[in-house]
Amino acid sequence: MIRANKEDRKEVVAILVEAFEPLTEDNSINLVVKQDERRTQRMHILMEYLFDKAMRTGEVFLSDNRASCLLISYAHKDKFSFAKLLSTLRLAVGCIGIERLGKVLRRQKIVQRNYPNGKYIRPMIFAVKNEYKGTVTAAKLIMQVFKDFKNNELPVIVDTASENHVKLYQKFGLKIYNKEKELGFPIYLLRMN
């Protein structure tokens, strides 16, 4: 497992975009990313936003073969800063679109009400390059990171719309504690510790 640094931004963003760009079904990524002819460019903006947030508030991990990534945020480190403000504005204008902002904020409100106040660890997103799907690359990375969190005092909380991700997270000790259905697709909330 490799702890990424700012120089890995382009590589991590490429992994994330490659993994999520082909997905067309209802999910959180497609809710956030405006669905038009600039979808791939907008997806780059989202993934850059997530990378920057993880670097500000948590950690970014790469698999040893650099084919998989996992972005983590520590809630108590997510404080106001001008970098955060600028990044959020860029996301709103360049990815979401002002006319869709209400829908995305609604999703955030639905998910956020299921997160505790205070300190917790949030795996924000993980992905694997398409050529490595079906291998143990992503699972091995998650296993290495979650092994460190197993005996941690802070709860690990994740939300996902993917049933496949739910099954994977459950293998690593997370348990479903709620399922939100208000957006027309399920959002599963899982917790460890």
PDB file of N, CA and C in Angstrom, residues 51-127:
ATOM      1  N   PHE A  51     -10.093  14.199  -4.480  1.00  0.00           N
ATOM      2  CA  PHE A  51      -8.669  14.032  -4.171  1.00  0.00           C
ATOM      3  C   PHE A  51      -8.189  15.166  -3.270  1.00  0.00           C
ATOM      4  N   ASP A  52      -8.509  16.400  -3.658  1.00  0.00           N
ATOM      5  CA  ASP A  52      -8.069  17.559  -2.873  1.00  0.00           C
ATOM      6  C   ASP A  52      -8.644  17.519  -1.459  1.00  0.00           C
ATOM      7  N   LYS A  53      -9.909  17.127  -1.332  1.00  0.00           N
ATOM      8  CA  LYS A  53     -10.528  17.027  -0.003  1.00  0.00           C
ATOM      9  C   LYS A  53      -9.820  15.968   0.836  1.00  0.00           C
ATOM     10  N   ALA A  54      -9.539  14.815   0.236  1.00  0.00           N
ATOM     11  CA  ALA A  54      -8.853  13.754   0.972  1.00  0.00           C
ATOM     12  C   ALA A  54      -7.453  14.203   1.402  1.00  0.00           C
ATOM     13  N   MET A  55      -6.771  14.943   0.560  1.00  0.00           N
ATOM     14  CA  MET A  55      -5.434  15.420   0.921  1.00  0.00           C
ATOM     15  C   MET A  55      -5.512  16.469   2.042  1.00  0.00           C
ATOM     16  N   ARG A  56      -6.572  17.276   2.071  1.00  0.00           N
ATOM     17  CA  ARG A  56      -6.754  18.298   3.111  1.00  0.00           C
ATOM     18  C   ARG A  56      -7.196  17.700   4.432  1.00  0.00           C
ATOM     19  N   THR A  57      -8.065  16.672   4.356  1.00  0.00           N
ATOM     20  CA  THR A  57      -8.752  16.196   5.562  1.00  0.00           C
ATOM     21  C   THR A  57      -8.471  14.743   5.909  1.00  0.00           C
ATOM     22  N   GLY A  58      -7.685  14.057   5.119  1.00  0.00           N
ATOM     23  CA  GLY A  58      -7.475  12.635   5.382  1.00  0.00           C
ATOM     24  C   GLY A  58      -6.260  12.089   4.664  1.00  0.00           C
ATOM     25  N   GLU A  59      -6.484  11.010   3.916  1.00  0.00           N
ATOM     26  CA  GLU A  59      -5.392  10.329   3.231  1.00  0.00           C
ATOM     27  C   GLU A  59      -5.891   9.741   1.913  1.00  0.00           C
ATOM     28  N   VAL A  60      -4.950   9.547   1.006  1.00  0.00           N
ATOM     29  CA  VAL A  60      -5.219   8.868  -0.260  1.00  0.00           C
ATOM     30  C   VAL A  60      -4.264   7.689  -0.333  1.00  0.00           C
ATOM     31  N   PHE A  61      -4.811   6.515  -0.600  1.00  0.00           N
ATOM     32  CA  PHE A  61      -4.012   5.299  -0.685  1.00  0.00           C
ATOM     33  C   PHE A  61      -4.045   4.755  -2.111  1.00  0.00           C
ATOM     34  N   LEU A  62      -2.926   4.237  -2.557  1.00  0.00           N
ATOM     35  CA  LEU A  62      -2.813   3.544  -3.841  1.00  0.00           C
ATOM     36  C   LEU A  62      -2.367   2.113  -3.570  1.00  0.00           C
ATOM     37  N   SER A  63      -2.849   1.186  -4.382  1.00  0.00           N
ATOM     38  CA  SER A  63      -2.357  -0.182  -4.279  1.00  0.00           C
ATOM     39  C   SER A  63      -0.901  -0.220  -4.732  1.00  0.00           C
ATOM     40  N   ASP A  64      -0.185  -1.245  -4.333  1.00  0.00           N
ATOM     41  CA  ASP A  64       1.229  -1.355  -4.691  1.00  0.00           C
ATOM     42  C   ASP A  64       1.457  -1.336  -6.195  1.00  0.00           C
ATOM     43  N   ASN A  65       0.492  -1.889  -6.957  1.00  0.00           N
ATOM     44  CA  ASN A  65       0.627  -1.880  -8.421  1.00  0.00           C
ATOM     45  C   ASN A  65       0.053  -0.615  -9.058  1.00  0.00           C
ATOM     46  N   ARG A  66      -0.397   0.317  -8.220  1.00  0.00           N
ATOM     47  CA  ARG A  66      -0.917   1.623  -8.649  1.00  0.00           C
ATOM     48  C   ARG A  66      -2.129   1.485  -9.585  1.00  0.00           C
ATOM     49  N   ALA A  67      -2.920   0.452  -9.365  1.00  0.00           N
ATOM     50  CA  ALA A  67      -4.102   0.210 -10.187  1.00  0.00           C
ATOM     51  C   ALA A  67      -5.396   0.481  -9.432  1.00  0.00           C
ATOM     52  N   SER A  68      -5.299   0.762  -8.146  1.00  0.00           N
ATOM     53  CA  SER A  68      -6.475   0.955  -7.312  1.00  0.00           C
ATOM     54  C   SER A  68      -6.191   2.083  -6.328  1.00  0.00           C
ATOM     55  N   CYS A  69      -7.255   2.805  -5.943  1.00  0.00           N
ATOM     56  CA  CYS A  69      -7.085   3.890  -4.970  1.00  0.00           C
ATOM     57  C   CYS A  69      -8.259   3.909  -3.998  1.00  0.00           C
ATOM     58  N   LEU A  70      -8.005   4.468  -2.831  1.00  0.00           N
ATOM     59  CA  LEU A  70      -9.005   4.635  -1.787  1.00  0.00           C
ATOM     60  C   LEU A  70      -8.763   5.995  -1.141  1.00  0.00           C
ATOM     61  N   LEU A  71      -9.808   6.820  -1.096  1.00  0.00           N
ATOM     62  CA  LEU A  71      -9.708   8.159  -0.534  1.00  0.00           C
ATOM     63  C   LEU A  71     -10.469   8.211   0.781  1.00  0.00           C
ATOM     64  N   ILE A  72      -9.799   8.682   1.823  1.00  0.00           N
ATOM     65  CA  ILE A  72     -10.340   8.711   3.179  1.00  0.00           C
ATOM     66  C   ILE A  72     -10.406  10.154   3.668  1.00  0.00           C
ATOM     67  N   SER A  73     -11.455  10.475   4.411  1.00  0.00           N
ATOM     68  CA  SER A  73     -11.575  11.787   5.054  1.00  0.00           C
ATOM     69  C   SER A  73     -11.814  11.573   6.547  1.00  0.00           C
ATOM     70  N   TYR A  74     -11.205  12.412   7.361  1.00  0.00           N
ATOM     71  CA  TYR A  74     -11.449  12.423   8.804  1.00  0.00           C
ATOM     72  C   TYR A  74     -12.348  13.625   9.072  1.00  0.00           C
ATOM     73  N   ALA A  75     -13.579  13.364   9.499  1.00  0.00           N
ATOM     74  CA  ALA A  75     -14.602  14.413   9.612  1.00  0.00           C
ATOM     75  C   ALA A  75     -14.145  15.593  10.448  1.00  0.00           C
ATOM     76  N   HIS A  76     -13.446  15.349  11.527  1.00  0.00           N
ATOM     77  CA  HIS A  76     -13.038  16.433  12.425  1.00  0.00           C
ATOM     78  C   HIS A  76     -11.954  17.332  11.819  1.00  0.00           C
ATOM     79  N   LYS A  77     -11.372  16.942  10.705  1.00  0.00           N
ATOM     80  CA  LYS A  77     -10.355  17.764  10.045  1.00  0.00           C
ATOM     81  C   LYS A  77     -10.947  18.603   8.904  1.00  0.00           C
ATOM     82  N   ASP A  78     -12.245  18.424   8.637  1.00  0.00           N
ATOM     83  CA  ASP A  78     -12.890  19.138   7.529  1.00  0.00           C
ATOM     84  C   ASP A  78     -13.361  20.509   8.000  1.00  0.00           C
ATOM     85  N   LYS A  79     -12.419  21.428   8.111  1.00  0.00           N
ATOM     86  CA  LYS A  79     -12.681  22.787   8.592  1.00  0.00           C
ATOM     87  C   LYS A  79     -12.767  23.760   7.418  1.00  0.00           C
ATOM     88  N   PHE A  80     -13.331  24.921   7.680  1.00  0.00           N
ATOM     89  CA  PHE A  80     -13.393  25.947   6.646  1.00  0.00           C
ATOM     90  C   PHE A  80     -11.995  26.416   6.285  1.00  0.00           C
ATOM     91  N   SER A  81     -11.783  26.582   4.996  1.00  0.00           N
ATOM     92  CA  SER A  81     -10.559  27.215   4.492  1.00  0.00           C
ATOM     93  C   SER A  81     -10.897  27.814   3.131  1.00  0.00           C
ATOM     94  N   PHE A  82     -10.076  28.732   2.678  1.00  0.00           N
ATOM     95  CA  PHE A  82     -10.306  29.307   1.363  1.00  0.00           C
ATOM     96  C   PHE A  82     -10.091  28.270   0.267  1.00  0.00           C
ATOM     97  N   ALA A  83      -9.164  27.344   0.494  1.00  0.00           N
ATOM     98  CA  ALA A  83      -8.946  26.259  -0.473  1.00  0.00           C
ATOM     99  C   ALA A  83     -10.208  25.417  -0.604  1.00  0.00           C
ATOM    100  N   LYS A  84     -10.848  25.120   0.520  1.00  0.00           N
ATOM    101  CA  LYS A  84     -12.099  24.355   0.500  1.00  0.00           C
ATOM    102  C   LYS A  84     -13.193  25.129  -0.224  1.00  0.00           C
ATOM    103  N   LEU A  85     -13.309  26.417   0.069  1.00  0.00           N
ATOM    104  CA  LEU A  85     -14.316  27.257  -0.566  1.00  0.00           C
ATOM    105  C   LEU A  85     -14.121  27.301  -2.084  1.00  0.00           C
ATOM    106  N   LEU A  86     -12.909  27.544  -2.531  1.00  0.00           N
ATOM    107  CA  LEU A  86     -12.629  27.603  -3.971  1.00  0.00           C
ATOM    108  C   LEU A  86     -12.890  26.269  -4.647  1.00  0.00           C
ATOM    109  N   SER A  87     -12.494  25.191  -3.996  1.00  0.00           N
ATOM    110  CA  SER A  87     -12.713  23.854  -4.543  1.00  0.00           C
ATOM    111  C   SER A  87     -14.209  23.558  -4.668  1.00  0.00           C
ATOM    112  N   THR A  88     -14.975  23.946  -3.658  1.00  0.00           N
ATOM    113  CA  THR A  88     -16.425  23.722  -3.673  1.00  0.00           C
ATOM    114  C   THR A  88     -17.101  24.551  -4.757  1.00  0.00           C
ATOM    115  N   LEU A  89     -16.680  25.792  -4.915  1.00  0.00           N
ATOM    116  CA  LEU A  89     -17.239  26.641  -5.975  1.00  0.00           C
ATOM    117  C   LEU A  89     -16.931  26.068  -7.350  1.00  0.00           C
ATOM    118  N   ARG A  90     -15.715  25.599  -7.550  1.00  0.00           N
ATOM    119  CA  ARG A  90     -15.342  24.984  -8.833  1.00  0.00           C
ATOM    120  C   ARG A  90     -16.201  23.746  -9.102  1.00  0.00           C
ATOM    121  N   LEU A  91     -16.450  22.959  -8.053  1.00  0.00           N
ATOM    122  CA  LEU A  91     -17.298  21.769  -8.193  1.00  0.00           C
ATOM    123  C   LEU A  91     -18.721  22.178  -8.581  1.00  0.00           C
ATOM    124  N   ALA A  92     -19.267  23.181  -7.890  1.00  0.00           N
ATOM    125  CA  ALA A  92     -20.647  23.615  -8.150  1.00  0.00           C
ATOM    126  C   ALA A  92     -20.817  24.123  -9.574  1.00  0.00           C
ATOM    127  N   VAL A  93     -19.902  24.952 -10.040  1.00  0.00           N
ATOM    128  CA  VAL A  93     -20.030  25.574 -11.356  1.00  0.00           C
ATOM    129  C   VAL A  93     -19.593  24.634 -12.478  1.00  0.00           C
ATOM    130  N   GLY A  94     -18.464  23.951 -12.294  1.00  0.00           N
ATOM    131  CA  GLY A  94     -17.889  23.160 -13.384  1.00  0.00           C
ATOM    132  C   GLY A  94     -18.350  21.728 -13.491  1.00  0.00           C
ATOM    133  N   CYS A  95     -18.947  21.203 -12.425  1.00  0.00           N
ATOM    134  CA  CYS A  95     -19.358  19.791 -12.440  1.00  0.00           C
ATOM    135  C   CYS A  95     -20.863  19.625 -12.268  1.00  0.00           C
ATOM    136  N   ILE A  96     -21.386  20.204 -11.212  1.00  0.00           N
ATOM    137  CA  ILE A  96     -22.801  20.000 -10.876  1.00  0.00           C
ATOM    138  C   ILE A  96     -23.704  20.846 -11.759  1.00  0.00           C
ATOM    139  N   GLY A  97     -23.374  22.111 -11.879  1.00  0.00           N
ATOM    140  CA  GLY A  97     -24.245  23.060 -12.575  1.00  0.00           C
ATOM    141  C   GLY A  97     -25.175  23.699 -11.562  1.00  0.00           C
ATOM    142  N   ILE A  98     -25.300  24.979 -11.628  1.00  0.00           N
ATOM    143  CA  ILE A  98     -26.080  25.736 -10.650  1.00  0.00           C
ATOM    144  C   ILE A  98     -27.532  25.244 -10.591  1.00  0.00           C
ATOM    145  N   GLU A  99     -28.111  24.918 -11.748  1.00  0.00           N
ATOM    146  CA  GLU A  99     -29.522  24.498 -11.781  1.00  0.00           C
ATOM    147  C   GLU A  99     -29.761  23.153 -11.084  1.00  0.00           C
ATOM    148  N   ARG A 100     -28.717  22.374 -10.865  1.00  0.00           N
ATOM    149  CA  ARG A 100     -28.863  21.048 -10.238  1.00  0.00           C
ATOM    150  C   ARG A 100     -28.354  21.037  -8.806  1.00  0.00           C
ATOM    151  N   LEU A 101     -27.869  22.159  -8.334  1.00  0.00           N
ATOM    152  CA  LEU A 101     -27.248  22.233  -7.020  1.00  0.00           C
ATOM    153  C   LEU A 101     -28.204  21.802  -5.902  1.00  0.00           C
ATOM    154  N   GLY A 102     -29.463  22.177  -6.005  1.00  0.00           N
ATOM    155  CA  GLY A 102     -30.448  21.804  -4.986  1.00  0.00           C
ATOM    156  C   GLY A 102     -30.579  20.301  -4.826  1.00  0.00           C
ATOM    157  N   LYS A 103     -30.581  19.592  -5.928  1.00  0.00           N
ATOM    158  CA  LYS A 103     -30.686  18.129  -5.898  1.00  0.00           C
ATOM    159  C   LYS A 103     -29.481  17.500  -5.187  1.00  0.00           C
ATOM    160  N   VAL A 104     -28.296  18.024  -5.469  1.00  0.00           N
ATOM    161  CA  VAL A 104     -27.081  17.500  -4.850  1.00  0.00           C
ATOM    162  C   VAL A 104     -27.047  17.831  -3.363  1.00  0.00           C
ATOM    163  N   LEU A 105     -27.465  19.036  -3.007  1.00  0.00           N
ATOM    164  CA  LEU A 105     -27.521  19.407  -1.590  1.00  0.00           C
ATOM    165  C   LEU A 105     -28.531  18.545  -0.834  1.00  0.00           C
ATOM    166  N   ARG A 106     -29.610  18.182  -1.502  1.00  0.00           N
ATOM    167  CA  ARG A 106     -30.603  17.290  -0.884  1.00  0.00           C
ATOM    168  C   ARG A 106     -29.980  15.937  -0.580  1.00  0.00           C
ATOM    169  N   ARG A 107     -29.189  15.402  -1.524  1.00  0.00           N
ATOM    170  CA  ARG A 107     -28.499  14.132  -1.303  1.00  0.00           C
ATOM    171  C   ARG A 107     -27.565  14.245  -0.100  1.00  0.00           C
ATOM    172  N   GLN A 108     -26.821  15.354  -0.039  1.00  0.00           N
ATOM    173  CA  GLN A 108     -25.905  15.558   1.074  1.00  0.00           C
ATOM    174  C   GLN A 108     -26.650  15.600   2.405  1.00  0.00           C
ATOM    175  N   LYS A 109     -27.789  16.261   2.422  1.00  0.00           N
ATOM    176  CA  LYS A 109     -28.578  16.364   3.653  1.00  0.00           C
ATOM    177  C   LYS A 109     -29.081  14.982   4.084  1.00  0.00           C
ATOM    178  N   ILE A 110     -29.554  14.190   3.128  1.00  0.00           N
ATOM    179  CA  ILE A 110     -30.049  12.843   3.426  1.00  0.00           C
ATOM    180  C   ILE A 110     -28.933  11.985   4.013  1.00  0.00           C
ATOM    181  N   VAL A 111     -27.769  12.021   3.381  1.00  0.00           N
ATOM    182  CA  VAL A 111     -26.645  11.207   3.848  1.00  0.00           C
ATOM    183  C   VAL A 111     -26.112  11.740   5.176  1.00  0.00           C
ATOM    184  N   GLN A 112     -25.965  13.045   5.273  1.00  0.00           N
ATOM    185  CA  GLN A 112     -25.353  13.650   6.462  1.00  0.00           C
ATOM    186  C   GLN A 112     -26.154  13.383   7.728  1.00  0.00           C
ATOM    187  N   ARG A 113     -27.470  13.286   7.622  1.00  0.00           N
ATOM    188  CA  ARG A 113     -28.263  13.035   8.831  1.00  0.00           C
ATOM    189  C   ARG A 113     -27.976  11.654   9.428  1.00  0.00           C
ATOM    190  N   ASN A 114     -27.317  10.785   8.651  1.00  0.00           N
ATOM    191  CA  ASN A 114     -26.972   9.456   9.123  1.00  0.00           C
ATOM    192  C   ASN A 114     -25.553   9.372   9.686  1.00  0.00           C
ATOM    193  N   TYR A 115     -24.813  10.470   9.591  1.00  0.00           N
ATOM    194  CA  TYR A 115     -23.458  10.504  10.131  1.00  0.00           C
ATOM    195  C   TYR A 115     -23.487  11.117  11.519  1.00  0.00           C
ATOM    196  N   PRO A 116     -22.638  10.630  12.421  1.00  0.00           N
ATOM    197  CA  PRO A 116     -22.635  11.199  13.772  1.00  0.00           C
ATOM    198  C   PRO A 116     -22.005  12.587  13.794  1.00  0.00           C
ATOM    199  N   ASN A 117     -22.329  13.357  14.806  1.00  0.00           N
ATOM    200  CA  ASN A 117     -21.611  14.612  15.038  1.00  0.00           C
ATOM    201  C   ASN A 117     -20.275  14.238  15.664  1.00  0.00           C
ATOM    202  N   GLY A 118     -19.245  14.951  15.319  1.00  0.00           N
ATOM    203  CA  GLY A 118     -17.954  14.680  15.939  1.00  0.00           C
ATOM    204  C   GLY A 118     -17.007  13.929  15.034  1.00  0.00           C
ATOM    205  N   LYS A 119     -16.166  13.135  15.641  1.00  0.00           N
ATOM    206  CA  LYS A 119     -15.074  12.478  14.930  1.00  0.00           C
ATOM    207  C   LYS A 119     -15.491  11.119  14.356  1.00  0.00           C
ATOM    208  N   TYR A 120     -15.138  10.905  13.100  1.00  0.00           N
ATOM    209  CA  TYR A 120     -15.294   9.606  12.458  1.00  0.00           C
ATOM    210  C   TYR A 120     -14.429   9.571  11.206  1.00  0.00           C
ATOM    211  N   ILE A 121     -14.217   8.382  10.706  1.00  0.00           N
ATOM    212  CA  ILE A 121     -13.427   8.177   9.497  1.00  0.00           C
ATOM    213  C   ILE A 121     -14.403   7.857   8.371  1.00  0.00           C
ATOM    214  N   ARG A 122     -14.214   8.526   7.232  1.00  0.00           N
ATOM    215  CA  ARG A 122     -15.128   8.305   6.114  1.00  0.00           C
ATOM    216  C   ARG A 122     -14.354   7.919   4.852  1.00  0.00           C
ATOM    217  N   PRO A 123     -14.400   6.651   4.477  1.00  0.00           N
ATOM    218  CA  PRO A 123     -13.897   6.294   3.147  1.00  0.00           C
ATOM    219  C   PRO A 123     -14.836   6.928   2.119  1.00  0.00           C
ATOM    220  N   MET A 124     -14.330   7.885   1.339  1.00  0.00           N
ATOM    221  CA  MET A 124     -15.187   8.640   0.426  1.00  0.00           C
ATOM    222  C   MET A 124     -15.438   7.913  -0.878  1.00  0.00           C
ATOM    223  N   ILE A 125     -14.398   7.319  -1.438  1.00  0.00           N
ATOM    224  CA  ILE A 125     -14.528   6.688  -2.747  1.00  0.00           C
ATOM    225  C   ILE A 125     -13.341   5.762  -2.957  1.00  0.00           C
ATOM    226  N   PHE A 126     -13.581   4.666  -3.648  1.00  0.00           N
ATOM    227  CA  PHE A 126     -12.481   3.812  -4.078  1.00  0.00           C
ATOM    228  C   PHE A 126     -12.749   3.361  -5.491  1.00  0.00           C
ATOM    229  N   ALA A 127     -11.690   2.993  -6.176  1.00  0.00           N
ATOM    230  CA  ALA A 127     -11.830   2.574  -7.573  1.00  0.00           C
ATOM    231  C   ALA A 127     -10.647   1.700  -7.964  1.00  0.00           C
TER     232      ALA A 127
END
